[in-house]
GROMACS .gro file of N, CA and C in nm:
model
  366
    1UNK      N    1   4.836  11.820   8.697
    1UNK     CA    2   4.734  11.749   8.620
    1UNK      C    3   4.640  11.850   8.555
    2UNK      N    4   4.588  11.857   8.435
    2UNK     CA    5   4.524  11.919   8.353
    2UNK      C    6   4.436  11.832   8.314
    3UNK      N    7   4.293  11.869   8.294
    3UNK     CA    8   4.182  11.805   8.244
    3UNK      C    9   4.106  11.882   8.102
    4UNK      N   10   4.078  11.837   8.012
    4UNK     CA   11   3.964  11.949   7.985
    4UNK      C   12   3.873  11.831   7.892
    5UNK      N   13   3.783  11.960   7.896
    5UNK     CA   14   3.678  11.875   7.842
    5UNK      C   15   3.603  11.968   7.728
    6UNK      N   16   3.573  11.861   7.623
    6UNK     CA   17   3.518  11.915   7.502
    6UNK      C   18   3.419  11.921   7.475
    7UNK      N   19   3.350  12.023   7.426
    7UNK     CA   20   3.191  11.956   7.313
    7UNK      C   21   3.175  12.029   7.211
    8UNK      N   22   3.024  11.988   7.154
    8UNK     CA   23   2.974  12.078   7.113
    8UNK      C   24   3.011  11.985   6.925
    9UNK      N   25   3.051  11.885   6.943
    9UNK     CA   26   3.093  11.824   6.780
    9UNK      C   27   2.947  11.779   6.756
   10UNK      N   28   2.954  11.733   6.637
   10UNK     CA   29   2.845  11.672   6.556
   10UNK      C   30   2.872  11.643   6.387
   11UNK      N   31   2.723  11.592   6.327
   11UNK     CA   32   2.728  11.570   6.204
   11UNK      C   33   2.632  11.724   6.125
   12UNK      N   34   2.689  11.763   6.063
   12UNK     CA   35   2.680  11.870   5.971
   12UNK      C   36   2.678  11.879   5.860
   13UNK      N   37   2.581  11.910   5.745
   13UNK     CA   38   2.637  11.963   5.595
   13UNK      C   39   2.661  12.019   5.586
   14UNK      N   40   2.762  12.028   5.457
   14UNK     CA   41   2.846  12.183   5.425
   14UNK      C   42   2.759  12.275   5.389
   15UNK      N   43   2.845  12.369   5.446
   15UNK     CA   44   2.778  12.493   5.447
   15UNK      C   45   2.725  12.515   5.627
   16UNK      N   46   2.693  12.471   5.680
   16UNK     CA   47   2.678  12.433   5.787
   16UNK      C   48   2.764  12.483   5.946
   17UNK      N   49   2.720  12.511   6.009
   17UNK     CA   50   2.822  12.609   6.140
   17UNK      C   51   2.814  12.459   6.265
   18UNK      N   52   2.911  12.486   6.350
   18UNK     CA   53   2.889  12.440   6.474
   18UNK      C   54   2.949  12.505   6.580
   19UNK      N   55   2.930  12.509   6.715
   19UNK     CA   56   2.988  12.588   6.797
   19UNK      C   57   3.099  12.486   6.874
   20UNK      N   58   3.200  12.432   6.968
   20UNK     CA   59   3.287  12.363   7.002
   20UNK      C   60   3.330  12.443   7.135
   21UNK      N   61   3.307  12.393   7.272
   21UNK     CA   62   3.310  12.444   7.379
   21UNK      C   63   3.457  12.370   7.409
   22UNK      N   64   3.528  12.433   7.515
   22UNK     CA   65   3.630  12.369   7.634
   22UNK      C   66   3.660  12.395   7.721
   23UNK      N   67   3.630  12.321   7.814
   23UNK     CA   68   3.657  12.368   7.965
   23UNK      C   69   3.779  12.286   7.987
   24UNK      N   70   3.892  12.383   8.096
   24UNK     CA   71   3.990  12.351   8.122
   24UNK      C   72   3.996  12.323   8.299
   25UNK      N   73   4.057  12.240   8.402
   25UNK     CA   74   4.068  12.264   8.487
   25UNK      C   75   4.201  12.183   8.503
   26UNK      N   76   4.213  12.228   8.654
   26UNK     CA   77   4.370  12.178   8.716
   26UNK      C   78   4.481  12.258   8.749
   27UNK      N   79   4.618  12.214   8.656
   27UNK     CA   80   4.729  12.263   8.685
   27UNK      C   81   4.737  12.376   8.564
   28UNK      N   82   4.647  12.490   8.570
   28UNK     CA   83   4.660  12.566   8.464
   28UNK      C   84   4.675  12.744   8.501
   29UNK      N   85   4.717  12.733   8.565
   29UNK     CA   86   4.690  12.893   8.666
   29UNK      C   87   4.845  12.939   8.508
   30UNK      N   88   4.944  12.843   8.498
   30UNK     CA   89   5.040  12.960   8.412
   30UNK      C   90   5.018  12.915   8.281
   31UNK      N   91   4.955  12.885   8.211
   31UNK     CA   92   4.919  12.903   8.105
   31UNK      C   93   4.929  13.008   7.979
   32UNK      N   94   5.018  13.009   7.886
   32UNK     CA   95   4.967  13.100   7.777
   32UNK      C   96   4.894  13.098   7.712
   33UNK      N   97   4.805  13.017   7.671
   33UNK     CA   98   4.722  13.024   7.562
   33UNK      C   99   4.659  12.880   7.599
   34UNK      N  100   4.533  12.835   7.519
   34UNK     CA  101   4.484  12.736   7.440
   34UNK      C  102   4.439  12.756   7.286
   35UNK      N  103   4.418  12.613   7.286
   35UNK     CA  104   4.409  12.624   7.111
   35UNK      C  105   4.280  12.499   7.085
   36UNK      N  106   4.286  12.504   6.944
   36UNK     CA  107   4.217  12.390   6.893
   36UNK      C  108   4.306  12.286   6.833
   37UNK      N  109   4.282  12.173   6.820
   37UNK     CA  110   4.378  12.052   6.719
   37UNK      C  111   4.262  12.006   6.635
   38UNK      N  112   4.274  11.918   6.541
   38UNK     CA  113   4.210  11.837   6.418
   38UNK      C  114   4.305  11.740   6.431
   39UNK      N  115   4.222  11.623   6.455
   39UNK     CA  116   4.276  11.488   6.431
   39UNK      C  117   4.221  11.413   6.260
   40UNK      N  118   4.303  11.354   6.188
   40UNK     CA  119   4.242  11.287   6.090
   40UNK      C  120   4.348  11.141   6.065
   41UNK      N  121   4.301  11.075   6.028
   41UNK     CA  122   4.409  10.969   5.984
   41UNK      C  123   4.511  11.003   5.914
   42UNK      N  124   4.451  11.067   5.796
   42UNK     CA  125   4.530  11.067   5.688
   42UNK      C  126   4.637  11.213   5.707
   43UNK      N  127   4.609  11.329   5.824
   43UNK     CA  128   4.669  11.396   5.847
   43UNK      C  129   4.757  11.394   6.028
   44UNK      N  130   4.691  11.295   6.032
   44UNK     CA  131   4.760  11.326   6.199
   44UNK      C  132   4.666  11.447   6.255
   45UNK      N  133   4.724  11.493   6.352
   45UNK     CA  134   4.750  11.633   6.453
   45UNK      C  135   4.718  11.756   6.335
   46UNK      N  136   4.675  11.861   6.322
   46UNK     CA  137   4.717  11.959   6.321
   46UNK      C  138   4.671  12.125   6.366
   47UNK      N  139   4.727  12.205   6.368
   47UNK     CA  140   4.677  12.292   6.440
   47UNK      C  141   4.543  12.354   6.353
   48UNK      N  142   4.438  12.395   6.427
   48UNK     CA  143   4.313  12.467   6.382
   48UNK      C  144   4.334  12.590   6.416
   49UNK      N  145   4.344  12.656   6.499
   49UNK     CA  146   4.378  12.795   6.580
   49UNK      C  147   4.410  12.785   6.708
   50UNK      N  148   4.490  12.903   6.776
   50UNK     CA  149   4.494  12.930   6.914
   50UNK      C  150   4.499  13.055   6.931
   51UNK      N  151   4.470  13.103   7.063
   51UNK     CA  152   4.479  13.191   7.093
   51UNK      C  153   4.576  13.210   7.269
   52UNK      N  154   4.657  13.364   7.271
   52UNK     CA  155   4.720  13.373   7.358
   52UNK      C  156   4.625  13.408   7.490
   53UNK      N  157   4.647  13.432   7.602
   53UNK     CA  158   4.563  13.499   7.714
   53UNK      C  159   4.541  13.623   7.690
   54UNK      N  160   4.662  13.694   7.597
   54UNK     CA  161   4.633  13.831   7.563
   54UNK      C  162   4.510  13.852   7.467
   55UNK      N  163   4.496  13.752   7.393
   55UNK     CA  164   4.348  13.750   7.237
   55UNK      C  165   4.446  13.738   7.153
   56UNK      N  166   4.576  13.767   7.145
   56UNK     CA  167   4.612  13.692   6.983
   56UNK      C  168   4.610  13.587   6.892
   57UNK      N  169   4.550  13.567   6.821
   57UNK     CA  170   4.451  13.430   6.761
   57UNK      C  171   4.549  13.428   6.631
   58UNK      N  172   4.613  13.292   6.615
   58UNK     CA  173   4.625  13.251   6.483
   58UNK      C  174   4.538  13.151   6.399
   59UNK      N  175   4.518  13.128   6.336
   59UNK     CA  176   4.464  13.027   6.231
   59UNK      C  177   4.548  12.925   6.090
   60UNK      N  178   4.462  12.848   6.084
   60UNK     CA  179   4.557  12.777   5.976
   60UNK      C  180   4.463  12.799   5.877
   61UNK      N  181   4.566  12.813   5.746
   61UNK     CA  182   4.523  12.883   5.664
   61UNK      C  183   4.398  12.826   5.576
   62UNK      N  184   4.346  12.739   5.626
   62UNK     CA  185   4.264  12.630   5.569
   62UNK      C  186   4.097  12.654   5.628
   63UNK      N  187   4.112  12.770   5.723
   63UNK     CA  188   4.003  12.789   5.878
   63UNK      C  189   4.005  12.942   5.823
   64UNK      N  190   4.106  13.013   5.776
   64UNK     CA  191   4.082  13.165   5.822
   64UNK      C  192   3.963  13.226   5.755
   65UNK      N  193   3.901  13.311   5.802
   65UNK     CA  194   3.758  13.411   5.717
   65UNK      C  195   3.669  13.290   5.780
   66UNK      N  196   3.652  13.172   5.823
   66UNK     CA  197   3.554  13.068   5.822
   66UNK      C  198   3.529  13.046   6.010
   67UNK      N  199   3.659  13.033   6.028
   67UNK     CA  200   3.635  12.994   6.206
   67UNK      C  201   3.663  13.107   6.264
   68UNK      N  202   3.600  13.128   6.409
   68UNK     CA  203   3.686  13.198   6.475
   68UNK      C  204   3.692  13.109   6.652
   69UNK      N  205   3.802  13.181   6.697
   69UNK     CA  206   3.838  13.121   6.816
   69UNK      C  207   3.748  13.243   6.976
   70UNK      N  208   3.756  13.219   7.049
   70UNK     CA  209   3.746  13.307   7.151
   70UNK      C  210   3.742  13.249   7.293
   71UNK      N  211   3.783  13.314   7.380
   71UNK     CA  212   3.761  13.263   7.522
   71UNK      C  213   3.717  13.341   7.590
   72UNK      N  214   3.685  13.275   7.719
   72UNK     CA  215   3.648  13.333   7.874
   72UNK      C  216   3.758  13.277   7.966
   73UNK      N  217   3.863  13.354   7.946
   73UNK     CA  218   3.967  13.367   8.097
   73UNK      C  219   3.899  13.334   8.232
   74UNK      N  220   3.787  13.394   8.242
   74UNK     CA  221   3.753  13.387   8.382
   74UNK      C  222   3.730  13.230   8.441
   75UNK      N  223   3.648  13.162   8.322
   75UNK     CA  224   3.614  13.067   8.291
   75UNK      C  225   3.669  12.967   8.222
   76UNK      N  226   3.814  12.963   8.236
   76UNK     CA  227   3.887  12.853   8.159
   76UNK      C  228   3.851  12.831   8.033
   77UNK      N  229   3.789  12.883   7.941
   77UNK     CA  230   3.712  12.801   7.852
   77UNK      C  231   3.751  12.939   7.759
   78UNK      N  232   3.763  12.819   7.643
   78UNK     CA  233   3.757  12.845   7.539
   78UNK      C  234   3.631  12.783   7.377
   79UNK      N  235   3.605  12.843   7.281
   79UNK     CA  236   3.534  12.802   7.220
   79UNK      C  237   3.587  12.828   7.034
   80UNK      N  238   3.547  12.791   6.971
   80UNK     CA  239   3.590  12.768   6.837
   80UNK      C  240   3.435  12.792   6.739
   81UNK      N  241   3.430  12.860   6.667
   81UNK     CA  242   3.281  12.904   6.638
   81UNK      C  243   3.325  12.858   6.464
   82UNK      N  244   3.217  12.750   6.424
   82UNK     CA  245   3.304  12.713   6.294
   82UNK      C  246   3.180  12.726   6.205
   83UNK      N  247   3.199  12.815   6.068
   83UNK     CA  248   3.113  12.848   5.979
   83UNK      C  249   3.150  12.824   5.842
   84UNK      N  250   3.016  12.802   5.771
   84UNK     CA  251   3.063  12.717   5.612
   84UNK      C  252   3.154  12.592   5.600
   85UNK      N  253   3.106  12.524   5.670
   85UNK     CA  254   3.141  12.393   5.711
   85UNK      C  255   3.194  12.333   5.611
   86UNK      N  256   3.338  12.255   5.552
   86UNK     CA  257   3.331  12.171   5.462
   86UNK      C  258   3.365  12.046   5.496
   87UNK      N  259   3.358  11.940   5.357
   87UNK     CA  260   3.396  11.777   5.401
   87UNK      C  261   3.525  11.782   5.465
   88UNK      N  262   3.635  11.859   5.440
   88UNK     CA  263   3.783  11.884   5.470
   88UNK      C  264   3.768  11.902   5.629
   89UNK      N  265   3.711  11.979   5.688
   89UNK     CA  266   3.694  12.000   5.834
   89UNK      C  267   3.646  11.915   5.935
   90UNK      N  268   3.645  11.777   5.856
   90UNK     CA  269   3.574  11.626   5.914
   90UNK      C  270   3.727  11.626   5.987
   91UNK      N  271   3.654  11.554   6.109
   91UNK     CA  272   3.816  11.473   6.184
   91UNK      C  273   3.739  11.519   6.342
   92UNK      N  274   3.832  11.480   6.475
   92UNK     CA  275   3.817  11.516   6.594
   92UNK      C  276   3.891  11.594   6.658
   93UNK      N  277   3.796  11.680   6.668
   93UNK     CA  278   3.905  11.807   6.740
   93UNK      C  279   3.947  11.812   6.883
   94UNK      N  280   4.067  11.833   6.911
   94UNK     CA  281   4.076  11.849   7.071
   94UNK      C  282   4.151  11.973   7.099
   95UNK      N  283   4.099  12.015   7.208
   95UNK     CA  284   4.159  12.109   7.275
   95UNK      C  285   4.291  12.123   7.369
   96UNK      N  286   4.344  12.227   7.374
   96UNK     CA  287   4.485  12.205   7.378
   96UNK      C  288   4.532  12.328   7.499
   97UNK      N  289   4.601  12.313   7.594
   97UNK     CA  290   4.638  12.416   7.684
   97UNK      C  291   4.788  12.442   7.667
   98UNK      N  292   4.798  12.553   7.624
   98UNK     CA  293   4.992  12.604   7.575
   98UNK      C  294   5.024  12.665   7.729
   99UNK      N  295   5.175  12.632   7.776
   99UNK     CA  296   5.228  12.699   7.852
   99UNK      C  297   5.344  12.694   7.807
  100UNK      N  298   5.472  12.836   7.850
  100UNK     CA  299   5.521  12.867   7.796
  100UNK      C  300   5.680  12.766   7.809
  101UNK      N  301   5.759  12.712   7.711
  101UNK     CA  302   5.863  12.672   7.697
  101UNK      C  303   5.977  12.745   7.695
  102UNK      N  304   6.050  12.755   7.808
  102UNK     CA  305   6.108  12.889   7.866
  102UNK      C  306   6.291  12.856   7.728
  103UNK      N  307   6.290  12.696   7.727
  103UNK     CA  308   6.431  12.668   7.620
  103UNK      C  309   6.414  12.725   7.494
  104UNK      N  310   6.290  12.693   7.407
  104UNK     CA  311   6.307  12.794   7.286
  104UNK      C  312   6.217  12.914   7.300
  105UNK      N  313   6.218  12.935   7.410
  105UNK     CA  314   6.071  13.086   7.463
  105UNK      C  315   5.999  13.106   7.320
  106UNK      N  316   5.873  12.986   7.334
  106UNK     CA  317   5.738  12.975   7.277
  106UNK      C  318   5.617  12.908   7.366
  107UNK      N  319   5.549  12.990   7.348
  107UNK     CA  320   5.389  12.893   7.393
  107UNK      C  321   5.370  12.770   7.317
  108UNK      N  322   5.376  12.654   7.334
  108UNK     CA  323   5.346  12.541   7.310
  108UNK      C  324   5.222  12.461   7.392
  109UNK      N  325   5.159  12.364   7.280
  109UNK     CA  326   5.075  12.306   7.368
  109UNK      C  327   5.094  12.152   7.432
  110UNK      N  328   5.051  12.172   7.568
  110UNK     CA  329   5.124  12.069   7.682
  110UNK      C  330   5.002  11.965   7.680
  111UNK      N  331   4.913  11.986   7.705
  111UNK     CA  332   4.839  11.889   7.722
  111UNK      C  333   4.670  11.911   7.676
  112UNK      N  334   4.613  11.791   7.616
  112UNK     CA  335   4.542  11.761   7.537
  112UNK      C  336   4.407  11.708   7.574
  113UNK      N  337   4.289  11.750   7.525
  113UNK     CA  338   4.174  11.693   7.581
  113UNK      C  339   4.118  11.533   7.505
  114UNK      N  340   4.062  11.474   7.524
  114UNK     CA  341   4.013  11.382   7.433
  114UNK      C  342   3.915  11.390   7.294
  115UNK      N  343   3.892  11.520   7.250
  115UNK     CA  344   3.822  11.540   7.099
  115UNK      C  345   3.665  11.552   7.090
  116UNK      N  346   3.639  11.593   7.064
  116UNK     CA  347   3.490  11.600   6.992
  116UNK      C  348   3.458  11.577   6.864
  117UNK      N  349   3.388  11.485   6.795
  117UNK     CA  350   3.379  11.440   6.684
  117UNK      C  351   3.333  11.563   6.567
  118UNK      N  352   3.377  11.584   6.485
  118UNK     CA  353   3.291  11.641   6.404
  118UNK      C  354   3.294  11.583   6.219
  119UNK      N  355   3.188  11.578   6.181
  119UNK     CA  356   3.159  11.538   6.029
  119UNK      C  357   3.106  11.617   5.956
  120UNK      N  358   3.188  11.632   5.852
  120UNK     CA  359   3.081  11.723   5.774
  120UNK      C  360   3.039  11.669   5.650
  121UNK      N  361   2.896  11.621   5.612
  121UNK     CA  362   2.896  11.570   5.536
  121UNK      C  363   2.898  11.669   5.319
  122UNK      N  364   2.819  11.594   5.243
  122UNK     CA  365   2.821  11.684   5.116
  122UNK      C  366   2.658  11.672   5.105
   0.00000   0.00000   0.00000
């Protein structure tokens, strides 16, 4: 069982930063990575960034130069530091814990927190 828990969303104008906390607990001792998700209607799911346990951080190309990702290993937690906020970055983000999928050997993410709202208005 895996839990985590999110914050740190809100309403924002562009241009505008927010910080996005996650704490992870449970069945997570083998873990590769966590990440961020963006929920929207009109897009579904998609990835915002993750990062490995080692610090290798990807981004989608829509976030890069603007967000960054970082964690505390010690502390389960990870955080998402989001700057120059636009209307596009509206949706609910959730956090995501990757462990590794040994059939196509990739970090994938297994399980999902419930989101933190964020809006950005104009």
């Amino acid at each position: 069982q895996v839990r985590l828990v999110e914050s740190g969303g809100g309403s924002v104008q562009a241009g505008g930063s927010l910080k996005l906390s996650c704490i992870a607990s449970g069945n997570i001792a083998n873990r590769c990575g966590m990440g961020w998700y963006r929920h929207t209607p009109e897009k579904g799911r998609e990835l915002v960034s993750w990062t490995t346990n080692a610090g290798e951080s990807t981004y989608a190309d829509s976030v890069k130069d603007r967000f960054v990702i970082s964690q505390e290993l010690s502390k389960d937690t990870i955080h998402l530091h989001m700057n120059r906020l636009k209307p596009d970055d509206t949706g609910v983000y959730t956090c995501a814990v990757h462990f590794f999928d040994s059939e196509i050997r990739r970090c994938l993410p297994h399980s999902f927190g419930q989101g933190t709202s964020v809006t950005v208005s104009t």
